[in-house]
Amino acid sequence: MMAHGTKHCDPVDFICGPGNQFVAEAKLQLFGKVGIDLFAGPTETLVMCDDSCDVEMLACDLLG
């Protein structure tokens, strides 16, 4: 809807944001019709720490 527009909404110029494999596929299909930020795939995160790590900093790393 955002890329093509509707009776009540004009099409957008640019689509950005995170997503899953379905969002990545939708962005691939819209490439050339509207601007997109990037073709991102699933993200894998690994944080290695021990009992001396700052728990709040670890939580921030995982959320980032």
PDB file of C-alpha atoms in Angstrom:
ATOM      1  CA  MET A   1       0.000   0.000   0.000  1.00  0.00           C
ATOM      2  CA  MET A   2       2.780   2.408   0.897  1.00  0.00           C
ATOM      3  CA  ALA A   3       4.627   1.867  -2.382  1.00  0.00           C
ATOM      4  CA  HIS A   4       1.610   1.968  -4.688  1.00  0.00           C
ATOM      5  CA  GLY A   5      -0.703   4.319  -2.816  1.00  0.00           C
ATOM      6  CA  THR A   6      -4.455   4.129  -2.429  1.00  0.00           C
ATOM      7  CA  LYS A   7      -7.464   6.356  -2.886  1.00  0.00           C
ATOM      8  CA  HIS A   8      -6.709   7.845   0.548  1.00  0.00           C
ATOM      9  CA  CYS A   9      -2.905   7.699   0.584  1.00  0.00           C
ATOM     10  CA  ASP A  10      -0.289   8.866  -1.926  1.00  0.00           C
ATOM     11  CA  PRO A  11       2.644   6.513  -2.589  1.00  0.00           C
ATOM     12  CA  VAL A  12       5.753   7.120  -0.512  1.00  0.00           C
ATOM     13  CA  ASP A  13       9.176   7.973  -1.916  1.00  0.00           C
ATOM     14  CA  PHE A  14      11.249   5.831   0.450  1.00  0.00           C
ATOM     15  CA  ILE A  15      10.704   2.762   2.649  1.00  0.00           C
ATOM     16  CA  CYS A  16      13.102   1.923   5.473  1.00  0.00           C
ATOM     17  CA  GLY A  17      13.228  -0.140   8.611  1.00  0.00           C
ATOM     18  CA  PRO A  18      14.024  -3.584   9.961  1.00  0.00           C
ATOM     19  CA  GLY A  19      12.103  -6.745   9.275  1.00  0.00           C
ATOM     20  CA  ASN A  20      12.191 -10.456   8.694  1.00  0.00           C
ATOM     21  CA  GLN A  21      12.598 -12.484   5.499  1.00  0.00           C
ATOM     22  CA  PHE A  22       9.172 -11.387   4.275  1.00  0.00           C
ATOM     23  CA  VAL A  23      10.067  -7.708   4.609  1.00  0.00           C
ATOM     24  CA  ALA A  24      13.348  -8.349   2.786  1.00  0.00           C
ATOM     25  CA  GLU A  25      11.449 -10.066  -0.057  1.00  0.00           C
ATOM     26  CA  ALA A  26       8.938  -7.218  -0.261  1.00  0.00           C
ATOM     27  CA  LYS A  27      11.799  -4.706  -0.489  1.00  0.00           C
ATOM     28  CA  LEU A  28      13.386  -6.743  -3.288  1.00  0.00           C
ATOM     29  CA  GLN A  29      10.120  -6.709  -5.219  1.00  0.00           C
ATOM     30  CA  LEU A  30       9.757  -2.942  -4.749  1.00  0.00           C
ATOM     31  CA  PHE A  31      13.318  -2.144  -5.800  1.00  0.00           C
ATOM     32  CA  GLY A  32      13.140   0.507  -8.514  1.00  0.00           C
ATOM     33  CA  LYS A  33       9.577   1.595  -7.696  1.00  0.00           C
ATOM     34  CA  VAL A  34      10.455   3.351  -4.443  1.00  0.00           C
ATOM     35  CA  GLY A  35      13.675   3.975  -2.573  1.00  0.00           C
ATOM     36  CA  ILE A  36      14.611   1.392   0.044  1.00  0.00           C
ATOM     37  CA  ASP A  37      17.247   1.446   2.739  1.00  0.00           C
ATOM     38  CA  LEU A  38      18.877  -1.974   2.293  1.00  0.00           C
ATOM     39  CA  PHE A  39      18.226  -5.658   1.719  1.00  0.00           C
ATOM     40  CA  ALA A  40      18.817  -6.963   5.220  1.00  0.00           C
ATOM     41  CA  GLY A  41      18.451 -10.571   6.141  1.00  0.00           C
ATOM     42  CA  PRO A  42      18.118 -12.260   9.507  1.00  0.00           C
ATOM     43  CA  THR A  43      20.523 -11.008  12.139  1.00  0.00           C
ATOM     44  CA  GLU A  44      22.555 -13.367  14.258  1.00  0.00           C
ATOM     45  CA  THR A  45      24.059 -11.944  17.426  1.00  0.00           C
ATOM     46  CA  LEU A  46      26.647 -13.424  19.740  1.00  0.00           C
ATOM     47  CA  VAL A  47      27.797 -11.691  22.902  1.00  0.00           C
ATOM     48  CA  MET A  48      30.512 -13.405  24.879  1.00  0.00           C
ATOM     49  CA  CYS A  49      30.938 -12.391  28.495  1.00  0.00           C
ATOM     50  CA  ASP A  50      31.763 -13.717  31.918  1.00  0.00           C
ATOM     51  CA  ASP A  51      30.593 -12.899  35.425  1.00  0.00           C
ATOM     52  CA  SER A  52      32.593  -9.655  35.426  1.00  0.00           C
ATOM     53  CA  CYS A  53      30.542  -7.990  32.688  1.00  0.00           C
ATOM     54  CA  ASP A  54      28.223  -5.064  33.302  1.00  0.00           C
ATOM     55  CA  VAL A  55      24.731  -6.541  32.998  1.00  0.00           C
ATOM     56  CA  GLU A  56      23.159  -3.267  31.848  1.00  0.00           C
ATOM     57  CA  MET A  57      25.794  -2.862  29.121  1.00  0.00           C
ATOM     58  CA  LEU A  58      25.192  -6.462  28.027  1.00  0.00           C
ATOM     59  CA  ALA A  59      21.452  -5.775  27.740  1.00  0.00           C
ATOM     60  CA  CYS A  60      22.169  -2.655  25.663  1.00  0.00           C
ATOM     61  CA  ASP A  61      24.448  -4.659  23.342  1.00  0.00           C
ATOM     62  CA  LEU A  62      21.751  -7.288  22.784  1.00  0.00           C
ATOM     63  CA  LEU A  63      19.060  -4.696  22.125  1.00  0.00           C
ATOM     64  CA  GLY A  64      21.306  -2.807  19.690  1.00  0.00           C
TER      65      GLY A  64
END
